[in-house]
CSV table of C-alpha atoms and ligand atoms in Angstrom, one decimal:
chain,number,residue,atom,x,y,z
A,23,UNK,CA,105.4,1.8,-52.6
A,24,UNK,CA,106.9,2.2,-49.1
A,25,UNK,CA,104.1,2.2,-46.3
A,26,UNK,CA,102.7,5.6,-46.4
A,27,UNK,CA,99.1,7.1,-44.7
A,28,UNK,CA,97.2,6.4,-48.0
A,29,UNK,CA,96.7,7.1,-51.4
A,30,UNK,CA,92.4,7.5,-52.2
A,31,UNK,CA,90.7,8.0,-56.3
A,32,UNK,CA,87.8,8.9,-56.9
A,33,UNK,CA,86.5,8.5,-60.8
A,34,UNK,CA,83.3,8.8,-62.7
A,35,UNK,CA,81.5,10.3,-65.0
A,36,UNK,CA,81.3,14.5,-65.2
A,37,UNK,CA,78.7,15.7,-62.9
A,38,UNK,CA,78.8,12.9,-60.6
A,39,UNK,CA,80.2,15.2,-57.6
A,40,UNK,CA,83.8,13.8,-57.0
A,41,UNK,CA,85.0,17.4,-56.3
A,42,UNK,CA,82.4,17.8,-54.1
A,43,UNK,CA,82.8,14.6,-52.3
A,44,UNK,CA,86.5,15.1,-51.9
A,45,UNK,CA,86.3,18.4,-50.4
A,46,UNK,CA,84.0,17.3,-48.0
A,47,UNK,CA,86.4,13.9,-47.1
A,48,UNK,CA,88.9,16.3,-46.7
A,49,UNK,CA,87.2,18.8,-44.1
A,50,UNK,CA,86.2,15.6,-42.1
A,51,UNK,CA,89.6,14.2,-41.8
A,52,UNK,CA,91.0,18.1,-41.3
A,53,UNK,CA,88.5,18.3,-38.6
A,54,UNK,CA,89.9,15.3,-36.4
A,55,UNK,CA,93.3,16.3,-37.3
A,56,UNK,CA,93.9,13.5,-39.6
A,57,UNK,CA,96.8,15.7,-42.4
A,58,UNK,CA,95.8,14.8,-46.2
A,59,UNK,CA,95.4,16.9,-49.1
A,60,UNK,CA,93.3,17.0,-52.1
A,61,UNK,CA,94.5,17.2,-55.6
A,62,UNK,CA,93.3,17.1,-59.1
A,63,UNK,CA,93.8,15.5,-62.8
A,64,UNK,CA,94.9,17.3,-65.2
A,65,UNK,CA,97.3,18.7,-62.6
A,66,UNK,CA,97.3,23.5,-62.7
A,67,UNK,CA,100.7,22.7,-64.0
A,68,UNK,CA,101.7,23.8,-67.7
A,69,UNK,CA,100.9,20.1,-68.7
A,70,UNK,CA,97.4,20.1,-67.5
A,71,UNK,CA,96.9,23.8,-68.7
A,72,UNK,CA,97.7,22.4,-72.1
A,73,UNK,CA,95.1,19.6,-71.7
A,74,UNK,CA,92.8,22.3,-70.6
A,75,UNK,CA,92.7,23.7,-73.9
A,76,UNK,CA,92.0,20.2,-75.6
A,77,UNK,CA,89.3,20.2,-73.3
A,78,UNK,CA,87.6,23.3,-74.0
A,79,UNK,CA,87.7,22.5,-77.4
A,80,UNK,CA,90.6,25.2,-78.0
A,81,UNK,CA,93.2,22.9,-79.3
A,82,UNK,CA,93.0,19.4,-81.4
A,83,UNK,CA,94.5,16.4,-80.5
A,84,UNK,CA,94.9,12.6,-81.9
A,85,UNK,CA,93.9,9.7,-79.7
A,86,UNK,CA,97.7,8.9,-79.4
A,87,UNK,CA,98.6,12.5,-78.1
A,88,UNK,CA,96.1,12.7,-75.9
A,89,UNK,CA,97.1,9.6,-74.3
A,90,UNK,CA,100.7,11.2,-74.2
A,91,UNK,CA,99.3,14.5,-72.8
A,92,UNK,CA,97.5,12.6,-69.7
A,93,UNK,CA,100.8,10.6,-69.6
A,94,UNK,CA,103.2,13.3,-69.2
A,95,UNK,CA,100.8,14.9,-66.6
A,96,UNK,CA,100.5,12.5,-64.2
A,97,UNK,CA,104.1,12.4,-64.2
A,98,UNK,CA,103.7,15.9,-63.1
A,99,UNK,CA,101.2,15.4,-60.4
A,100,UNK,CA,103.0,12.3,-58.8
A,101,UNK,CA,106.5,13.9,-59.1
A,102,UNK,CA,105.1,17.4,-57.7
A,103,UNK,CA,101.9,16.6,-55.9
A,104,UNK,CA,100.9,12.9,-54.9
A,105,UNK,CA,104.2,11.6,-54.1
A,106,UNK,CA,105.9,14.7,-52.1
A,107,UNK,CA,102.6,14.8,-49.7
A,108,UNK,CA,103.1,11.0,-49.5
A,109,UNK,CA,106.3,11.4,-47.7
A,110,UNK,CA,105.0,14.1,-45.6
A,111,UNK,CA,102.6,11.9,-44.0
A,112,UNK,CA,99.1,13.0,-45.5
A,113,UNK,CA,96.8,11.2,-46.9
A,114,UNK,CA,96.3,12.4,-50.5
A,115,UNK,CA,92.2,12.7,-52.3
A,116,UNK,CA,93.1,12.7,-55.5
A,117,UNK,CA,90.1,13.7,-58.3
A,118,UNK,CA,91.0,11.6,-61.2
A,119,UNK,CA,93.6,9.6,-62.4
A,120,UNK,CA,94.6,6.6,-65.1
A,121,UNK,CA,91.3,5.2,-64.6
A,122,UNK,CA,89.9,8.2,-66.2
A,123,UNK,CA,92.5,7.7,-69.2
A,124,UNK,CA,91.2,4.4,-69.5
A,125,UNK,CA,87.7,5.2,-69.4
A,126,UNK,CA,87.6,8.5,-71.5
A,127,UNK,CA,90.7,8.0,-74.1
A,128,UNK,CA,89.1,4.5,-74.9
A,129,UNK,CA,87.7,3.8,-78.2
A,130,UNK,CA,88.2,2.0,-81.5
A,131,UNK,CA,91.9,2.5,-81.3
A,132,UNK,CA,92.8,1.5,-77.9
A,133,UNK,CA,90.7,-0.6,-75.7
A,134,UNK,CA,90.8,0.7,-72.2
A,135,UNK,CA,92.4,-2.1,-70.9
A,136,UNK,CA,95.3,-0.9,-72.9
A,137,UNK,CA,95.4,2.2,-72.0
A,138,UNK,CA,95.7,1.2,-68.4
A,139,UNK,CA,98.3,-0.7,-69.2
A,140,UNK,CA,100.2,1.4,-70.7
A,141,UNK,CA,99.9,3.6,-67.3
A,142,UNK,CA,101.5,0.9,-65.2
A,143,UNK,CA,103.6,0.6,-67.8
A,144,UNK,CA,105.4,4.0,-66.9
A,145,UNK,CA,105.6,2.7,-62.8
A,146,UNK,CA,102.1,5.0,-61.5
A,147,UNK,CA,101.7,3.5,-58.2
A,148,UNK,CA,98.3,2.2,-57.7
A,149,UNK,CA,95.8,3.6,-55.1
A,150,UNK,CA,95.0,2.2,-51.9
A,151,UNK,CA,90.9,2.7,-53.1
A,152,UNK,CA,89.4,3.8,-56.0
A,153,UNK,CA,86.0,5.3,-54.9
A,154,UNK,CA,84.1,5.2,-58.1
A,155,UNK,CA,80.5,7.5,-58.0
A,156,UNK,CA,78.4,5.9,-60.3
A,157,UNK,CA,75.7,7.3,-62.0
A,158,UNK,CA,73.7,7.2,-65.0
A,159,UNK,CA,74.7,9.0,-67.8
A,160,UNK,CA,71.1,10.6,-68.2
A,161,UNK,CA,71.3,11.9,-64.4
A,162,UNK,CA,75.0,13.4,-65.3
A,163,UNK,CA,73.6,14.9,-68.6
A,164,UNK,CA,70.9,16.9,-66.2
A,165,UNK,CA,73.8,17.5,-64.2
A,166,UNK,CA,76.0,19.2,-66.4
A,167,UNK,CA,73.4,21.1,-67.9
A,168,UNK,CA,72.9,23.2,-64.6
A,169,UNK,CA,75.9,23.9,-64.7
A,170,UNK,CA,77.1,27.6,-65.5
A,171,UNK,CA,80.6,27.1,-67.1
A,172,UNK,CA,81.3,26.1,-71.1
A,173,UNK,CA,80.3,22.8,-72.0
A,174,UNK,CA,83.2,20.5,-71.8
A,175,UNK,CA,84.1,18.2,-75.0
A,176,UNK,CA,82.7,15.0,-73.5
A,177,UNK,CA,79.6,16.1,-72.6
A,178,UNK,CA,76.9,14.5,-74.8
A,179,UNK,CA,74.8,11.3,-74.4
A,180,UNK,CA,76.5,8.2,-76.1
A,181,UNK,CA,80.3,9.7,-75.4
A,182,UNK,CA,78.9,9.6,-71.2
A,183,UNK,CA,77.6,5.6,-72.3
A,184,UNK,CA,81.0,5.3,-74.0
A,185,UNK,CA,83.1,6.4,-71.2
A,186,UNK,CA,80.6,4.2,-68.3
A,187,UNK,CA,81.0,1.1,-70.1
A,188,UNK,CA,84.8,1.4,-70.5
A,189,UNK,CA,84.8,2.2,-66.8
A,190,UNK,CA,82.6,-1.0,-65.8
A,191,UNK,CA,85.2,-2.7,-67.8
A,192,UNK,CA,88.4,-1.9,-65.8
A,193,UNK,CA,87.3,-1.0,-62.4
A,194,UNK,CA,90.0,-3.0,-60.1
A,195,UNK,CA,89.0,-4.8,-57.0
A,196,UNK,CA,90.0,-2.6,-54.6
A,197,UNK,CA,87.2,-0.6,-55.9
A,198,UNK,CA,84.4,1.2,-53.3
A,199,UNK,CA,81.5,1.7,-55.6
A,200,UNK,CA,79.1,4.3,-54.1
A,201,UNK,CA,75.6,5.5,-55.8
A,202,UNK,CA,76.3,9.3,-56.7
A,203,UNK,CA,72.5,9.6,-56.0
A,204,UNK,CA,73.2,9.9,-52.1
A,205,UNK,CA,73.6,12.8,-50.5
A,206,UNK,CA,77.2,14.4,-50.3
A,207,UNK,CA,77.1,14.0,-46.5
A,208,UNK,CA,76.4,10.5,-46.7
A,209,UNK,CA,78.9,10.0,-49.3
A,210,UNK,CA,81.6,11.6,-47.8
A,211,UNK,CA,80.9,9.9,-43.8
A,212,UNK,CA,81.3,6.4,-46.3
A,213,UNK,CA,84.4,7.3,-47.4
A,214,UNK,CA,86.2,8.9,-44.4
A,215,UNK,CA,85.0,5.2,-42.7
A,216,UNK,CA,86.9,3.1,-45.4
A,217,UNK,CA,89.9,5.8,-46.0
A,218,UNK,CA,90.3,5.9,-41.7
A,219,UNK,CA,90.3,1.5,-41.9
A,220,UNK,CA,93.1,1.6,-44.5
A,221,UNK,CA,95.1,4.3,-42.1
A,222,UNK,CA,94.3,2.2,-39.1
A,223,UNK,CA,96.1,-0.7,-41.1
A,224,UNK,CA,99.4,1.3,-42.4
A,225,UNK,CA,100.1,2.3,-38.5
B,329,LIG,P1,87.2,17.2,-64.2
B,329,LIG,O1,88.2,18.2,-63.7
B,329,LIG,O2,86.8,16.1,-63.4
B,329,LIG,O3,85.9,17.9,-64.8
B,329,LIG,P2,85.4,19.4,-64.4
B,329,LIG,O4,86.3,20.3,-65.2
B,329,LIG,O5,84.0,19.4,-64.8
B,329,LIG,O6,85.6,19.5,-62.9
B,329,LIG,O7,87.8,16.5,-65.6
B,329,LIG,C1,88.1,17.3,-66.7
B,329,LIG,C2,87.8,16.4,-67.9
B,329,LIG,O8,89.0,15.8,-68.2
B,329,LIG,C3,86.8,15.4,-67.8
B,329,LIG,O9,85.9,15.6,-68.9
B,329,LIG,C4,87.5,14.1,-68.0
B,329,LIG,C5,88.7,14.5,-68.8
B,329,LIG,N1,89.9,13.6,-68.5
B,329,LIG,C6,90.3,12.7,-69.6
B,329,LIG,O10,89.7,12.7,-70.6
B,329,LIG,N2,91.3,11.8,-69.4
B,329,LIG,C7,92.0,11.8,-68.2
B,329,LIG,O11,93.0,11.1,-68.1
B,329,LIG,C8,91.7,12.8,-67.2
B,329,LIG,C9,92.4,12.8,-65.9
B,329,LIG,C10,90.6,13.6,-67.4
């Protein structure tokens, strides 16, 4: 990609507070002026509404389609979201993205290493960092049972194992790893640090 103010992931497991974290990366950088934007995988397009439903358990879909599905959204998000604020000058948070293909589409019939081929395959640009909240899949289970909203289709014990070990296994170098046990303040002054040494580069 041409040089651009920076493109930031953050993955892990449900429950480990990426939303969180980028929401509060984004009010520190908003409050010293620093423009970025945070967006979100699946995308509120029609192509992530239609994952939506896979994910609430309202529609069924075959390893192969659902690889297709994430596919054909992050098209989406880069052509509408990711790439258009690139070329505005902001810095773009972005809460999930082939990583999270990789880790949760992964099983006997593709290995996640494939699967993350096959997004580089179709030209995704690669972040600048990947901030990856780890946490135990015990903790996220406590996690996601406070939570209010339906349970969400990969939210039981050894799928959570399943998805940590496929993560562990594809995790690129330029990954930050930060312990999702930390407070969110703490996370978030982390982050703003490495995200504001990448900027600092760029200029
Ligand atoms: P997320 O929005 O992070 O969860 P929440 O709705 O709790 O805020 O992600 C939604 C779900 O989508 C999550 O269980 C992981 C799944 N997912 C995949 O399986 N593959 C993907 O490529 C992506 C982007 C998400």
């Amino acid at each position: 990609m041409a040089p651009h103010p920076g493109f930031f992931v953050f993955e892990g497991l449900d429950g480990s507070g990426k939303s969180t974290l980028s929401r509060h990366v984004f009010d520190l950088l908003s409050r010293k002026g620093v423009p970025s934007i945070c967006f979100a995988e699946p995308t509120k397009f029609e192509t992530g509404l239609y994952l939506r439903k896979f994910l609430s358990g309202e529609l069924e879909l075959s390893g192969e389609e659902q690889i297709g599905a994430f596919l054909k959204d992050r098209e989406v998000s880069l052509q509408r979201n990711i790439l258009p604020a690139l070329k505005e000058g902001k810095i773009v948070l972005l809460d999930r993205y082939m990583y999270s293909t990789a880790a949760y589409q992964s099983g006997p019939e593709f290995s996640a290493q494939e699967i993350l081929e096959r997004n580089r395959a179709c030209g995704f640009p690669e972040p600048d960092l990947l901030f990856y909240l780890d946490l135990e899949p015990e903790q996220a289970l406590v996690r996601l049972e406070g939570r209010k909203e339906a349970k969400e289709r990969f939210e039981s014990l050894g799928t959570l194992e399943k998805i940590r070990n496929a993560y562990e296994s594809i995790l690129p170098e330029n990954t930050v790893r930060l312990d999702a046990n930390l407070r969110p303040e703490e996370l978030a002054d982390l982050v703003e640090e490495k995200i504001l040494l990448v900027r600092g580069k760029g200029r």
